[in-house]
mmCIF file of C-alpha atoms in Angstrom:
data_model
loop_
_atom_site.group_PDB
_atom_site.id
_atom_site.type_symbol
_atom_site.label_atom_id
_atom_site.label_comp_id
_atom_site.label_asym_id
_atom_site.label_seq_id
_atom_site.Cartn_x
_atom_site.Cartn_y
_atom_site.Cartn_z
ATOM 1 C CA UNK A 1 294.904 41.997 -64.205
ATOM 2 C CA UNK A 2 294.416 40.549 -60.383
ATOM 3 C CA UNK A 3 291.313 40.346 -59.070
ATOM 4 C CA UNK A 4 291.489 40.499 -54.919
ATOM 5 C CA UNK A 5 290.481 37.628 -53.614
ATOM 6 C CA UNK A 6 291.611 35.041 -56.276
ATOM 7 C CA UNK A 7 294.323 32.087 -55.633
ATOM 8 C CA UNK A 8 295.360 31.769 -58.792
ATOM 9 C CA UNK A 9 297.803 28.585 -58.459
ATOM 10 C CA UNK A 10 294.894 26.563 -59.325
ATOM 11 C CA UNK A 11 292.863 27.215 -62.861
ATOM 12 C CA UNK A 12 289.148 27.874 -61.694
ATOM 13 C CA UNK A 13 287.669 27.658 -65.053
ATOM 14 C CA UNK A 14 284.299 29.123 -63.772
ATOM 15 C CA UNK A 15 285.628 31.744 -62.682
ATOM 16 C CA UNK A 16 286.340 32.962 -66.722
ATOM 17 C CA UNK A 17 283.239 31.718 -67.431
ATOM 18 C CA UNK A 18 281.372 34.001 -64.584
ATOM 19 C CA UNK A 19 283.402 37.410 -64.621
ATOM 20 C CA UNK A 20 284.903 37.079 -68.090
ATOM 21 C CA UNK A 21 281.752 39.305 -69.880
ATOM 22 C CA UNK A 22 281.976 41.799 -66.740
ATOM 23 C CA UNK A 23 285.344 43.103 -67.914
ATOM 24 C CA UNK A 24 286.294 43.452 -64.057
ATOM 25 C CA UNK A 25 288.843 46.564 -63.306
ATOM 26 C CA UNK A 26 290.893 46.807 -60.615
ATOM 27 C CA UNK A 27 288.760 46.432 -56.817
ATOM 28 C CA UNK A 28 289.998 49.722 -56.061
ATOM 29 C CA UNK A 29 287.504 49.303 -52.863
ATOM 30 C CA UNK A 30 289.150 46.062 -51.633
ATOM 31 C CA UNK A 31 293.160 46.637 -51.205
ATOM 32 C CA UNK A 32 293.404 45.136 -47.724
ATOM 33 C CA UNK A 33 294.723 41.787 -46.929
ATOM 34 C CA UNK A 34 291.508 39.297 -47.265
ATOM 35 C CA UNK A 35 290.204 37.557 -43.850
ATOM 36 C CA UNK A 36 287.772 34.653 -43.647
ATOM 37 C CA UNK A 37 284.746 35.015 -42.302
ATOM 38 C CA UNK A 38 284.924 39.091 -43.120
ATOM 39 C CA UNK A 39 284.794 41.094 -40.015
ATOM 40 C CA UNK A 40 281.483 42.704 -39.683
ATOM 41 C CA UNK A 41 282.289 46.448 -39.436
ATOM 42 C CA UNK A 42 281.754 48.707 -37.130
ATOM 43 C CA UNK A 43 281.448 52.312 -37.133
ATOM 44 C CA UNK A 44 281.830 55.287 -34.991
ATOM 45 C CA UNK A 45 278.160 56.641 -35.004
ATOM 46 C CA UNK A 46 274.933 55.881 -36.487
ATOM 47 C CA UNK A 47 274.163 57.842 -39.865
ATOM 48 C CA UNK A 48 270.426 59.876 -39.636
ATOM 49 C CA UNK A 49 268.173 57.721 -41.713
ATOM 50 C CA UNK A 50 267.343 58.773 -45.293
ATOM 51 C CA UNK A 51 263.855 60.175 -45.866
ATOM 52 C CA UNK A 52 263.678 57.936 -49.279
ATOM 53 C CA UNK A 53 263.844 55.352 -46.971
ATOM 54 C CA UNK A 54 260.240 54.511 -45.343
ATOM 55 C CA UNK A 55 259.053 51.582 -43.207
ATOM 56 C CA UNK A 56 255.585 50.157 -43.808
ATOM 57 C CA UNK A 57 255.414 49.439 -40.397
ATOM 58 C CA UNK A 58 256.654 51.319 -37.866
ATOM 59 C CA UNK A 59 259.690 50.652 -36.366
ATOM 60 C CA UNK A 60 259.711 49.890 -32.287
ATOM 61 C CA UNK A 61 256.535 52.313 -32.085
ATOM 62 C CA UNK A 62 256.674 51.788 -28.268
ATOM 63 C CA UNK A 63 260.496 51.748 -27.579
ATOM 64 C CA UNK A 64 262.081 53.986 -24.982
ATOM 65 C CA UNK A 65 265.379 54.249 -23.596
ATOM 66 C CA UNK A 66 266.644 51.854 -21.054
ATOM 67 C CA UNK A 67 266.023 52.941 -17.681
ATOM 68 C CA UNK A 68 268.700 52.523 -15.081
ATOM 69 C CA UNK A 69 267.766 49.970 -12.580
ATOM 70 C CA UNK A 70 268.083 49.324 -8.705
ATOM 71 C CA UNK A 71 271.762 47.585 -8.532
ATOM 72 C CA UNK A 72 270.210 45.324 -6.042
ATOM 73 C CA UNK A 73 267.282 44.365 -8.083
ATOM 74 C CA UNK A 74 266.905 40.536 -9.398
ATOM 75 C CA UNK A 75 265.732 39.879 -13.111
ATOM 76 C CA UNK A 76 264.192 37.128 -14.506
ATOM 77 C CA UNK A 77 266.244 36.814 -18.135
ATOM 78 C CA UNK A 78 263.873 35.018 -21.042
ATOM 79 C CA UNK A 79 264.498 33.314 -24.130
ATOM 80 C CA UNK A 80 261.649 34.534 -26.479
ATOM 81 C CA UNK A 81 261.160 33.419 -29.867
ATOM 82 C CA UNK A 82 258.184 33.664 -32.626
ATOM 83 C CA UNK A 83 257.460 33.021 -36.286
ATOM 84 C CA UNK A 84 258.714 35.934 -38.851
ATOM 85 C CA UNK A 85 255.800 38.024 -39.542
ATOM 86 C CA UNK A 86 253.477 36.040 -37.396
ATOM 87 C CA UNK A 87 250.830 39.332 -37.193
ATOM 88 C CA UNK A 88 250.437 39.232 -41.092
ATOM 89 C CA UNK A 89 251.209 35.513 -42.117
ATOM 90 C CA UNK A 90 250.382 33.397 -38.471
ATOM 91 C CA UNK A 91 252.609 30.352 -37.971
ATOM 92 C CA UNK A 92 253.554 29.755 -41.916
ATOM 93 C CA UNK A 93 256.600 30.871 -41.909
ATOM 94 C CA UNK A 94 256.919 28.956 -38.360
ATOM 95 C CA UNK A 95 256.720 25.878 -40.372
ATOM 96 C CA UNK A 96 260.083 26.201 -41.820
ATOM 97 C CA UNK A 97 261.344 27.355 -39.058
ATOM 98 C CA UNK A 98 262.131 31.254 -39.904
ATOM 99 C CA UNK A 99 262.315 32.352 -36.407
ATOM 100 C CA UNK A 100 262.315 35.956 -34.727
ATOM 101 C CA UNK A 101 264.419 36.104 -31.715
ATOM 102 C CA UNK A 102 264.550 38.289 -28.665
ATOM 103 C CA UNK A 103 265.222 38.744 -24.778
ATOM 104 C CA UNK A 104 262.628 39.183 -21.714
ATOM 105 C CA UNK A 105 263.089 40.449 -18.466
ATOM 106 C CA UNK A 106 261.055 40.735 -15.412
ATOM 107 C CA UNK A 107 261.722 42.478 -12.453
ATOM 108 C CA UNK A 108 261.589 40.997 -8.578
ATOM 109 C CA UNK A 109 261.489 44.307 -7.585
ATOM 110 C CA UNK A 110 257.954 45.721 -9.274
ATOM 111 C CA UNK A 111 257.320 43.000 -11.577
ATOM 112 C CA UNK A 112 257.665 44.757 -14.600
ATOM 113 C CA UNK A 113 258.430 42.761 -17.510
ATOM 114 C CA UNK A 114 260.573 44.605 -20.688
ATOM 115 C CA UNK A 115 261.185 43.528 -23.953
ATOM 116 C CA UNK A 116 264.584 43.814 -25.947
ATOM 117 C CA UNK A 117 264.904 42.980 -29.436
ATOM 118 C CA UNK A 118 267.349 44.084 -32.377
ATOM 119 C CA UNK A 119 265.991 43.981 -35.955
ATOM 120 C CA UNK A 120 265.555 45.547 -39.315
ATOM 121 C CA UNK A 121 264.295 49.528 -39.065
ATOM 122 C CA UNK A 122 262.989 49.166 -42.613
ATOM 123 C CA UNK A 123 261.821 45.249 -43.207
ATOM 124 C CA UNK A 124 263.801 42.463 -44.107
ATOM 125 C CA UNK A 125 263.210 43.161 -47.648
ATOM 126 C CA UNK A 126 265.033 46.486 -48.161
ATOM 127 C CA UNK A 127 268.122 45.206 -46.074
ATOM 128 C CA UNK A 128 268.277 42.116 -48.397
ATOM 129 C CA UNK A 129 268.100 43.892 -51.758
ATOM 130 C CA UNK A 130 268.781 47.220 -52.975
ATOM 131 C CA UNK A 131 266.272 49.860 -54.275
ATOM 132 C CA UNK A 132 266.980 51.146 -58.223
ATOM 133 C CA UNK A 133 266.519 54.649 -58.498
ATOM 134 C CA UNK A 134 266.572 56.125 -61.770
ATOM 135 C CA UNK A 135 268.404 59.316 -60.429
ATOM 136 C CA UNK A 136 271.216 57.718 -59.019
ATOM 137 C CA UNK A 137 273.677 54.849 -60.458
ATOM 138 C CA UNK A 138 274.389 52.794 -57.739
ATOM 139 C CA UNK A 139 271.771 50.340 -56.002
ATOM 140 C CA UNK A 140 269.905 52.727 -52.903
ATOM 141 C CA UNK A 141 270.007 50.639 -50.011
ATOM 142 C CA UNK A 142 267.514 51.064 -47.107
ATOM 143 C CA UNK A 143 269.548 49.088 -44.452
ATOM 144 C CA UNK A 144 269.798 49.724 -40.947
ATOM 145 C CA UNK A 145 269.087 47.893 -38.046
ATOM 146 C CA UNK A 146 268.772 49.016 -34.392
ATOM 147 C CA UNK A 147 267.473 47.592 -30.691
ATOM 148 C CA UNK A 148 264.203 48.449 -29.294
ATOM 149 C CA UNK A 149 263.689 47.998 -26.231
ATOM 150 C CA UNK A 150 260.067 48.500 -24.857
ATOM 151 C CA UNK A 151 258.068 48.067 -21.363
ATOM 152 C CA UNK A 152 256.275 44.483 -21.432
ATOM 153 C CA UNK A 153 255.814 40.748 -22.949
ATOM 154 C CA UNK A 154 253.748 40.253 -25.223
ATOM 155 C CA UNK A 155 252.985 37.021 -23.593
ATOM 156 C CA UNK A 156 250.697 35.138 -26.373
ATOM 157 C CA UNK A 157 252.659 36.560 -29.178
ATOM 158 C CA UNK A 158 255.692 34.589 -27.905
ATOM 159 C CA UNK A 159 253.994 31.251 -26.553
ATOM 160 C CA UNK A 160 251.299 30.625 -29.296
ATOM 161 C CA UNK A 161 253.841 29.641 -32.108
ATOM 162 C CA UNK A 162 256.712 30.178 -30.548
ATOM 163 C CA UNK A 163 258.993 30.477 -27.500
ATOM 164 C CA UNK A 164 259.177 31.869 -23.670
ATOM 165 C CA UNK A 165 261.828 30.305 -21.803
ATOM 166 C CA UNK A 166 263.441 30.990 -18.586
ATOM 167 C CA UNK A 167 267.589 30.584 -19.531
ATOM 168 C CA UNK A 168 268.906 33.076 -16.158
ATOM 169 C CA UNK A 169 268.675 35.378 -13.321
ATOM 170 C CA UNK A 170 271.060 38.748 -13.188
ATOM 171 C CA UNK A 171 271.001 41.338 -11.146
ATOM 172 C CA UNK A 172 270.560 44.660 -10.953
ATOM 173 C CA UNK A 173 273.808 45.776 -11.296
ATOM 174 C CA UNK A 174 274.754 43.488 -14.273
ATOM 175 C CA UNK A 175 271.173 44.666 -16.259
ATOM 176 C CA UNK A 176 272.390 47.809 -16.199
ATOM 177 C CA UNK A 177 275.978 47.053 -17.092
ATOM 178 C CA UNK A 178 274.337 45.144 -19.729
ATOM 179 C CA UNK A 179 272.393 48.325 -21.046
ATOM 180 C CA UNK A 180 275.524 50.017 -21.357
ATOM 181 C CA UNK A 181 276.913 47.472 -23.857
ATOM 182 C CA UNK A 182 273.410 47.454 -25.550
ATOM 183 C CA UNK A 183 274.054 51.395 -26.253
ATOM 184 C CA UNK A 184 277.891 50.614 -27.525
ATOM 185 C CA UNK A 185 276.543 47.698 -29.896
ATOM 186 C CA UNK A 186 273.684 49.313 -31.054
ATOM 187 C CA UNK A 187 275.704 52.702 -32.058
ATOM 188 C CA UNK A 188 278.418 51.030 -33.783
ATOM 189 C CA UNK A 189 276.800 47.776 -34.964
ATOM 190 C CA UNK A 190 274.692 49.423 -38.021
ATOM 191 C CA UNK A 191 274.056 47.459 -40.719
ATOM 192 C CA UNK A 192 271.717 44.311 -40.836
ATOM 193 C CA UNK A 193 273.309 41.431 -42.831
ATOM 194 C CA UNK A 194 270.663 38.660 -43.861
ATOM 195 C CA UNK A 195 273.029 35.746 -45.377
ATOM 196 C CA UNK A 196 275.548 33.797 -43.803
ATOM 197 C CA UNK A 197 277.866 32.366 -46.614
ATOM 198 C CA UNK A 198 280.070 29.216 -46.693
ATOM 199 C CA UNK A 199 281.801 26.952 -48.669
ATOM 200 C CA UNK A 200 279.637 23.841 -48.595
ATOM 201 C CA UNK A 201 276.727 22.318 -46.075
ATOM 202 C CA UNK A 202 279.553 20.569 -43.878
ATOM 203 C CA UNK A 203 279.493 22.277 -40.294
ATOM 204 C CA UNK A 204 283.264 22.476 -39.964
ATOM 205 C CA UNK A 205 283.135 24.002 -43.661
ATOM 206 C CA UNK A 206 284.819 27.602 -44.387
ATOM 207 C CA UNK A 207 282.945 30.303 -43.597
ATOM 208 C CA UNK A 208 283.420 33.519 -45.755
ATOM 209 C CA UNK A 209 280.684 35.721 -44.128
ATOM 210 C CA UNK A 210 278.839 35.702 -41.255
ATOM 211 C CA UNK A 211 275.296 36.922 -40.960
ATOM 212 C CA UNK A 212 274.194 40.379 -38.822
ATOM 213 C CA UNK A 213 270.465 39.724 -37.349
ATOM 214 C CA UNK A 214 268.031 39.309 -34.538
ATOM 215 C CA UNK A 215 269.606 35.920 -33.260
ATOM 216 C CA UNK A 216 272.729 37.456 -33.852
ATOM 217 C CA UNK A 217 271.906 40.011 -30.990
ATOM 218 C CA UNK A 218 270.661 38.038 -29.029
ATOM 219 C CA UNK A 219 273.735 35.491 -28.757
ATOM 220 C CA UNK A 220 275.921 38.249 -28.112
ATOM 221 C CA UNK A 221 273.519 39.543 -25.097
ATOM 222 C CA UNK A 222 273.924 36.426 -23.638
ATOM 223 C CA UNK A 223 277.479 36.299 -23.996
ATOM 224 C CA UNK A 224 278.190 39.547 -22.357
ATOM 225 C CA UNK A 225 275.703 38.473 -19.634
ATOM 226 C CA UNK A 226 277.859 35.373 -18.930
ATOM 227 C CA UNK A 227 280.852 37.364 -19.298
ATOM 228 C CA UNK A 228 279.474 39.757 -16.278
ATOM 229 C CA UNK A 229 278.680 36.231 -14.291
ATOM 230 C CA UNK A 230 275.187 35.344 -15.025
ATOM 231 C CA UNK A 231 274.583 31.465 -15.013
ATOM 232 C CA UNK A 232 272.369 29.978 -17.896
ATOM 233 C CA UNK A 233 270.059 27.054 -17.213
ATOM 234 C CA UNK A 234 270.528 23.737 -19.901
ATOM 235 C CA UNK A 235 268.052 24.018 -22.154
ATOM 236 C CA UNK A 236 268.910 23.331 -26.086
ATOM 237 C CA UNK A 237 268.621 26.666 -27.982
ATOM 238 C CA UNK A 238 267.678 26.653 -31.918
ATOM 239 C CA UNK A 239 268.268 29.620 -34.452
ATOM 240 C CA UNK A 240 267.236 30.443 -38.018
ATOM 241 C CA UNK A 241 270.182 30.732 -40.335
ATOM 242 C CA UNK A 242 269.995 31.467 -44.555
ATOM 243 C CA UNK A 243 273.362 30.367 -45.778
ATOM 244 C CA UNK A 244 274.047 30.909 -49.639
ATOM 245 C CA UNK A 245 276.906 28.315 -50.475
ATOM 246 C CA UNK A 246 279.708 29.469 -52.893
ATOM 247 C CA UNK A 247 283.355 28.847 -53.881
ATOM 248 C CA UNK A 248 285.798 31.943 -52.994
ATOM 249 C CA UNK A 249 284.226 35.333 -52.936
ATOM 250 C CA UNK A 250 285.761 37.921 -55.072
ATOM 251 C CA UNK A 251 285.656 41.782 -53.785
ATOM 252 C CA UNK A 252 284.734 43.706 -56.470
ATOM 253 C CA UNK A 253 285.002 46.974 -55.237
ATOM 254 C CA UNK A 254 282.556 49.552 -53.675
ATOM 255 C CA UNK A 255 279.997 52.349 -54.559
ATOM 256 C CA UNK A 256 282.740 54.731 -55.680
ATOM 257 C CA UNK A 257 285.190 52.351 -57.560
ATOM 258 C CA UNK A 258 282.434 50.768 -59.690
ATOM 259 C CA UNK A 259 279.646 53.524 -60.050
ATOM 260 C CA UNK A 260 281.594 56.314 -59.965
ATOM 261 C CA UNK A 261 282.991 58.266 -62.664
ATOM 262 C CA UNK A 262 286.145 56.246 -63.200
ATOM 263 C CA UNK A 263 283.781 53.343 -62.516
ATOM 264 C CA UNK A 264 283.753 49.884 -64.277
ATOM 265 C CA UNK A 265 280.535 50.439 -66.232
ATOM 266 C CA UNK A 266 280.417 46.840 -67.392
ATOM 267 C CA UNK A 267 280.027 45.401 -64.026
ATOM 268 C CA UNK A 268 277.904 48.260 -62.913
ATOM 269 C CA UNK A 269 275.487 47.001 -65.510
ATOM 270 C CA UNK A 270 275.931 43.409 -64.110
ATOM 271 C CA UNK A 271 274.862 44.088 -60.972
ATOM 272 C CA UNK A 272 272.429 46.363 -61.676
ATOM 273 C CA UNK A 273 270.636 43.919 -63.632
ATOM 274 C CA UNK A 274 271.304 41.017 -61.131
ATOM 275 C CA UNK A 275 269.685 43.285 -58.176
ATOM 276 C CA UNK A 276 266.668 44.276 -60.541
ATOM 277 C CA UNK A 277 265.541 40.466 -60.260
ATOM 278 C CA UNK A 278 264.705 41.114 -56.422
ATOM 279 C CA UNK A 279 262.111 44.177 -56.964
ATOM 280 C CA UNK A 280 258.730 43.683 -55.968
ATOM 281 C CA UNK A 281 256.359 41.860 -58.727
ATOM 282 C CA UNK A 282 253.109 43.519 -59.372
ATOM 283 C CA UNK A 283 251.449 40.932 -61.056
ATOM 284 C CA UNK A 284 251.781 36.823 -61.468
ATOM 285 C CA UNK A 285 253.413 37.508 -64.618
ATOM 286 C CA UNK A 286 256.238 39.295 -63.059
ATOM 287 C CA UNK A 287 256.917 37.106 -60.927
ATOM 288 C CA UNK A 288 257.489 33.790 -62.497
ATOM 289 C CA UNK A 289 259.498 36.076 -65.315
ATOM 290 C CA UNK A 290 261.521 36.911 -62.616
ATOM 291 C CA UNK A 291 261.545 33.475 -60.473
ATOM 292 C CA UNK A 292 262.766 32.239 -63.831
ATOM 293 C CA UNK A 293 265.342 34.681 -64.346
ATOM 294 C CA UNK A 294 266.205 33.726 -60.443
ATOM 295 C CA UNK A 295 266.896 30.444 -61.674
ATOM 296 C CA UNK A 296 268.775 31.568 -64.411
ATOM 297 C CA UNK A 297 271.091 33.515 -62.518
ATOM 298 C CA UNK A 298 271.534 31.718 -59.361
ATOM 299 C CA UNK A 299 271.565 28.124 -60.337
ATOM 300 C CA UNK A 300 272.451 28.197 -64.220
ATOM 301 C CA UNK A 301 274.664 30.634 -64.138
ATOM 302 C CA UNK A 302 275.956 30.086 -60.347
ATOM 303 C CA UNK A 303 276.601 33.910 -59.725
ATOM 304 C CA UNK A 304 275.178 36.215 -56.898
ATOM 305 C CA UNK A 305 276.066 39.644 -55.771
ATOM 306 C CA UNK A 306 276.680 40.631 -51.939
ATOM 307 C CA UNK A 307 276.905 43.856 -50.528
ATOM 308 C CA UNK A 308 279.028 43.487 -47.297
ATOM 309 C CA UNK A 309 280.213 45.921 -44.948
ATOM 310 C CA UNK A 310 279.903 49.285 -47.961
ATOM 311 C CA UNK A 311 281.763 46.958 -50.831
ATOM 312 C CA UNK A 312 279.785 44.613 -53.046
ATOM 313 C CA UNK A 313 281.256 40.640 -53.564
ATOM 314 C CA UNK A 314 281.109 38.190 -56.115
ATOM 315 C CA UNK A 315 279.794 35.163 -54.972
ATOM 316 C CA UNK A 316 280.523 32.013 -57.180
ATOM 317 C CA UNK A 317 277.722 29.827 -55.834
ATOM 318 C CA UNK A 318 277.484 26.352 -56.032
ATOM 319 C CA UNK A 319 274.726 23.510 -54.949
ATOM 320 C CA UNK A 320 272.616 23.695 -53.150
ATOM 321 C CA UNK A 321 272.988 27.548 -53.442
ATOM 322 C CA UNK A 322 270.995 28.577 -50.423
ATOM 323 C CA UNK A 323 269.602 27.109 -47.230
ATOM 324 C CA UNK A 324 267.031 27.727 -44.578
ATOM 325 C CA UNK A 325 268.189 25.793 -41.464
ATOM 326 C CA UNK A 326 266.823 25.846 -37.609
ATOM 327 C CA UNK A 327 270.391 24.923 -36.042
ATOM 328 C CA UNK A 328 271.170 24.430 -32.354
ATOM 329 C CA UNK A 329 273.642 27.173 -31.029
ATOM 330 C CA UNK A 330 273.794 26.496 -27.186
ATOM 331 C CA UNK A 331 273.465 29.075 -24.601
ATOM 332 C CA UNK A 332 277.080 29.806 -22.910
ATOM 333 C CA UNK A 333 278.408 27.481 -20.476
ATOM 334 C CA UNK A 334 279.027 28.070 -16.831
ATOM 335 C CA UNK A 335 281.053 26.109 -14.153
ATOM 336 C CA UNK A 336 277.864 25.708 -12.099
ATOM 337 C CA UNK A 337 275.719 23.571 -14.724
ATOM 338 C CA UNK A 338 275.270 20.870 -12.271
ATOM 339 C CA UNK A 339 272.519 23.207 -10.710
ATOM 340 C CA UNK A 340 270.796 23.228 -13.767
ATOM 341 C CA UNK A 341 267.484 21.063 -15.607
ATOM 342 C CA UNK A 342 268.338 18.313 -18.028
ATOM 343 C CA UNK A 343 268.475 19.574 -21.319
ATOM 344 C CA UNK A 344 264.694 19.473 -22.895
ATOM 345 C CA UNK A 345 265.840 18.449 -26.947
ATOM 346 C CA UNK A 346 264.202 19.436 -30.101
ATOM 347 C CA UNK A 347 264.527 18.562 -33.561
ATOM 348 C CA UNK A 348 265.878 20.757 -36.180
ATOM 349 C CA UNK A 349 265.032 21.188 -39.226
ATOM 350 C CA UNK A 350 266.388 22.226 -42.649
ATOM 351 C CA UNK A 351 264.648 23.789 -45.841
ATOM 352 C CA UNK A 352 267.143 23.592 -48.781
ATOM 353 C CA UNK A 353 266.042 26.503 -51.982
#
């Protein structure tokens, strides 16, 4: 039996000690030569979303299209940054560092300011972890995330806890070059991917997947804005990242090869169970049963179960399992940084789970 993935010239006795009771079949999902980090996939079009799947809070309530702009126009690009959930929770999650990132821009012309931002259409939670529906087999997942782009900046939202940073000037012409892009990446770019995943804490370690978010976006705007010409100032630039560390991951196959009808029913069960640790609690009790079982899982038994890009993945995970970290990614580089400030330095700062 080969499992996809696997190098077997060296024994990995964990490996028989993780996937030996999940009977794994062939990964009948996974026959394509393997390629580290995974390419995030892209697709042709954007699915309709499914009515099981609801938001509690609206997503982009006051987003419209991007307007085309005067080619001659000046903008005013903005680094903008804020605590997760900081209209529920404040500046808690601020204090580890789990940041929400987006992009300003104001206008010479009429000084209108716009806000563009790219995140989860139904919460973080339901892109993260599956729902289990009793009419179907397979975990229901509610993940999708889009841009919104909206007239105005939120000005205290951004500053109190947060960020609001000048990092370039574009012009006309390249915003709405740039909006153009923003419609190709936000048609084919669907799925929102929460966890990077690597091989250890090392920075120059492998890494087997990379992570799909808001910061994610936003890099890439800036890229394509540099690409078009636009100079960015010298400021340092920090992100949120939550890395899970593991050995190798193993594809295991995807919603058709293990919960269909020629499925592998063993590991359906497995990851079935694993995902049902991840439902909401209801009560204290339920959750430090399921904290515990958490532990038991993730750090006892070293095992977690990805679902990347439609197939799910064994992930053999190792210490110390998972990471919150607030690393410095700088903005892209231009020829002309001698016209720019000296860079303004911050620390960053790490949460290890």
């Amino acid at each position: 039996m080969a499992l996809v993935g696997a190098r077997w010239g060296v024994p990995r006795p964990w490996l028989f000690f993780c996937l030996s009771p999940l009977l794994l079949g062939s990964a009948a999902g996974c026959e394509r030569p393997l390629q580290w980090p995974v390419p995030y996939r892209r697709f042709d079009h954007r699915p309709p979303a499914d009515p099981y799947c609801q938001a509690r809070y609206t997503f982009c309530p006051t987003g419209s299209s991007i307007p085309v702009m005067n080619d001659k126009d000046v903008f005013e690009v903005y680094r903008m940054q804020a605590p997760v959930w900081e209209f529920k929770y404040g500046d808690l999650l601020g204090r580890l560092r789990v940041m929400h990132d987006a992009v300003g821009f104001k206008s010479w012309l009429t000084g209108k300011n716009y806000t563009m931002e790219w995140y989860e259409m139904f919460q973080l939670g339901n892109c993260t972890f599956p729902h289990l529906r009793p009419d179907r087999p397979a975990p229901f997942w509610c993940n999708q995330g889009a841009a919104c782009f909206y007239e105005g900046i939120d000005d205290a939202h951004w500053k109190e806890n947060g960020t609001l940073d000048l990092v370039a000037t574009i012009t006309g012409a390249m915003f709405n070059q740039m909006a153009k892009w923003v419609d190709y990446d936000n048609r084919t770019g669907i799925y929102y991917e929460t966890w990077m995943v690597k091989e250890n804490p090392e920075e120059q370690a492998r890494v087997w997947f990379e992570a799909y978010e808001c910061s994610k976006f936003v890099l890439r705007l800036y890229q394509k804005l540099m690409d078009m010409g636009a100079i960015f100032k010298k400021i340092q630039t920090n992100y949120t990242t939550l890395t899970v560390f593991s050995g190798e991951p193993i594809c295991l196959g995807n919603e058709t090869s293990i919960f269909g009808p020629q499925g592998n029913k063993t590991l359906a069960v497995a990851i079935r169970d694993f995902y049902s640790l991840f439902t909401p609690n209801h009560s204290v009790k339920e959750f430090l049963t399921n904290f515990w079982r958490i532990f038991n899982e993730m750090i006892l038994k070293r095992q977690f179960y990805l679902y990347y890009n439609l197939e799910y993945w064994f992930l053999p995970v190792k210490f110390p399992f998972v990471k919150i970290a607030y690393e410095e990614i700088p903005l892209p580089s231009s020829k002309a940084s001698g016209l720019n400030p000296p860079s303004q330095r911050t620390l960053s700062n790490t949460t290890l789970l």
